[in-house]
Amino acid sequence: QVQLVESGGGLVQAGGSLRLSCAASGSGFSLLGMGWYRQAPGKERELVASITSGGNTNYVDSVKGRFTISRDNAKNTVYLQMSSLKPEDTAVYYCNADVRTYSGSYYPSWGQGTQVTVSS
């Protein structure tokens, strides 16, 4: 099974920046689409940004122009650069990846989540 491990969360003041990283470990796999989700207290988990294996990106409207998703396929890692952070960006951020094994199966993998807190 592929494991995703996030890092880079923390406490930041409004207007500040953070960079989240998510590294996949395991063997016998390749990563297809990858994405970052977030879940704030009392709210449903939402897709924040996604990136295909070819590098095409998509963002939820609330983060467009402020967040940038990227990936390093050689390192099996996806990043989320967050700038101009707002208190409403406060949430637990989860990494997600669609995994394809060399044996031909597919499944989604999730990280454990990393807390991002933006103070006003």
Coordinates of C-alpha atoms in Angstrom, one line a residue:
Q1 CA 0.0 0.0 0.0
V2 CA 1.2 3.5 -0.8
Q3 CA 1.5 5.8 2.1
L4 CA 1.2 9.6 1.9
V5 CA 2.9 11.7 4.5
E6 CA 2.1 15.4 4.7
S7 CA 4.3 18.1 6.2
G8 CA 4.5 21.9 6.4
G9 CA 1.4 22.9 8.3
G10 CA 1.4 25.3 11.2
L11 CA 0.3 28.6 12.6
V12 CA 0.7 31.7 10.5
Q13 CA -0.7 35.2 10.6
A14 CA -3.1 36.4 8.0
G15 CA -1.3 37.5 4.9
G16 CA 1.4 35.0 5.4
S17 CA 2.5 31.9 3.5
L18 CA 3.0 28.2 4.0
R19 CA 4.1 25.4 1.8
L20 CA 2.7 22.0 2.3
S21 CA 4.4 18.8 1.0
C22 CA 3.1 15.3 0.5
A23 CA 5.4 12.5 -0.2
A24 CA 4.3 9.0 -1.3
S25 CA 6.2 5.9 -0.3
G26 CA 6.0 2.3 -1.2
S27 CA 6.9 0.2 -4.2
G28 CA 5.4 -0.9 -7.5
F29 CA 3.1 2.0 -8.1
S30 CA 2.7 5.2 -10.1
L31 CA 0.6 8.2 -9.1
L32 CA -2.1 9.6 -11.4
G33 CA -4.0 12.6 -10.3
M34 CA -3.1 14.2 -7.0
G35 CA -4.8 16.8 -4.9
W36 CA -5.2 18.7 -1.7
Y37 CA -8.4 18.7 0.3
R38 CA -9.3 20.6 3.5
Q39 CA -11.8 20.3 6.2
A40 CA -12.7 23.0 8.6
P41 CA -14.5 22.3 11.9
G42 CA -18.2 21.7 11.2
K43 CA -17.7 21.8 7.5
E44 CA -17.5 19.1 4.8
R45 CA -14.2 18.2 3.2
E46 CA -13.6 20.2 0.0
L47 CA -11.2 19.9 -2.8
V48 CA -8.8 22.8 -2.8
A49 CA -6.5 22.0 -5.7
S50 CA -5.7 19.1 -8.0
I51 CA -3.1 18.3 -10.5
T52 CA -3.0 15.6 -13.2
S53 CA 0.0 13.5 -14.0
G54 CA 0.6 15.7 -16.9
G55 CA 0.6 18.9 -14.8
N56 CA -2.8 20.3 -15.5
T57 CA -4.2 22.1 -12.5
N58 CA -7.5 23.1 -11.1
Y59 CA -8.4 25.2 -8.0
V60 CA -11.5 26.0 -6.0
D61 CA -12.5 29.6 -6.6
S62 CA -11.7 30.8 -3.1
V63 CA -8.0 30.0 -3.5
K64 CA -7.4 31.0 -7.1
G65 CA -4.5 33.4 -7.4
R66 CA -3.3 32.6 -3.9
F67 CA -2.5 28.9 -3.9
T68 CA -0.3 27.0 -6.3
I69 CA -0.2 23.2 -6.6
S70 CA 2.8 21.5 -8.1
R71 CA 4.3 18.0 -8.2
D72 CA 7.7 16.3 -8.6
N73 CA 7.0 13.0 -10.3
A74 CA 10.6 11.8 -9.7
K75 CA 10.1 12.3 -6.0
N76 CA 6.5 11.2 -5.9
T77 CA 5.7 14.4 -4.1
V78 CA 3.0 17.0 -4.4
Y79 CA 3.2 20.5 -3.0
L80 CA 0.8 23.3 -2.1
Q81 CA 2.2 26.8 -1.9
M82 CA -0.2 28.9 0.0
S83 CA 0.1 32.7 0.0
S84 CA -2.0 35.6 1.2
L85 CA -3.5 33.3 3.7
K86 CA -6.8 34.2 5.3
P87 CA -8.4 33.1 8.6
E88 CA -11.0 31.2 6.5
D89 CA -8.2 29.0 5.2
T90 CA -7.9 27.5 8.6
A91 CA -8.5 23.7 8.3
V92 CA -6.9 20.3 8.3
Y93 CA -5.4 19.8 4.9
Y94 CA -5.3 16.3 3.4
C95 CA -3.3 15.0 0.5
N96 CA -4.9 12.6 -1.9
A97 CA -3.5 10.5 -4.8
D98 CA -5.0 8.1 -7.3
V99 CA -2.6 5.2 -7.3
R100 CA -2.1 2.7 -10.1
T101 CA -0.1 -0.4 -9.2
Y102 CA 2.1 -2.2 -11.6
S103 CA -0.3 -5.2 -11.4
G104 CA -3.0 -3.0 -12.8
S105 CA -5.2 -2.1 -9.9
Y106 CA -6.3 1.4 -8.9
Y107 CA -7.2 2.9 -5.6
P108 CA -7.2 6.3 -3.8
S109 CA -4.7 7.0 -1.0
W110 CA -5.0 9.6 1.7
G111 CA -2.6 11.3 4.0
Q112 CA -3.2 11.7 7.7
G113 CA -3.7 15.5 7.4
T114 CA -1.8 18.5 8.6
Q115 CA -3.3 21.4 10.5
V116 CA -3.1 24.9 9.0
T117 CA -4.2 27.7 11.3
V118 CA -4.3 31.3 10.1
S119 CA -4.7 34.0 12.8
S120 CA -6.3 37.3 12.2

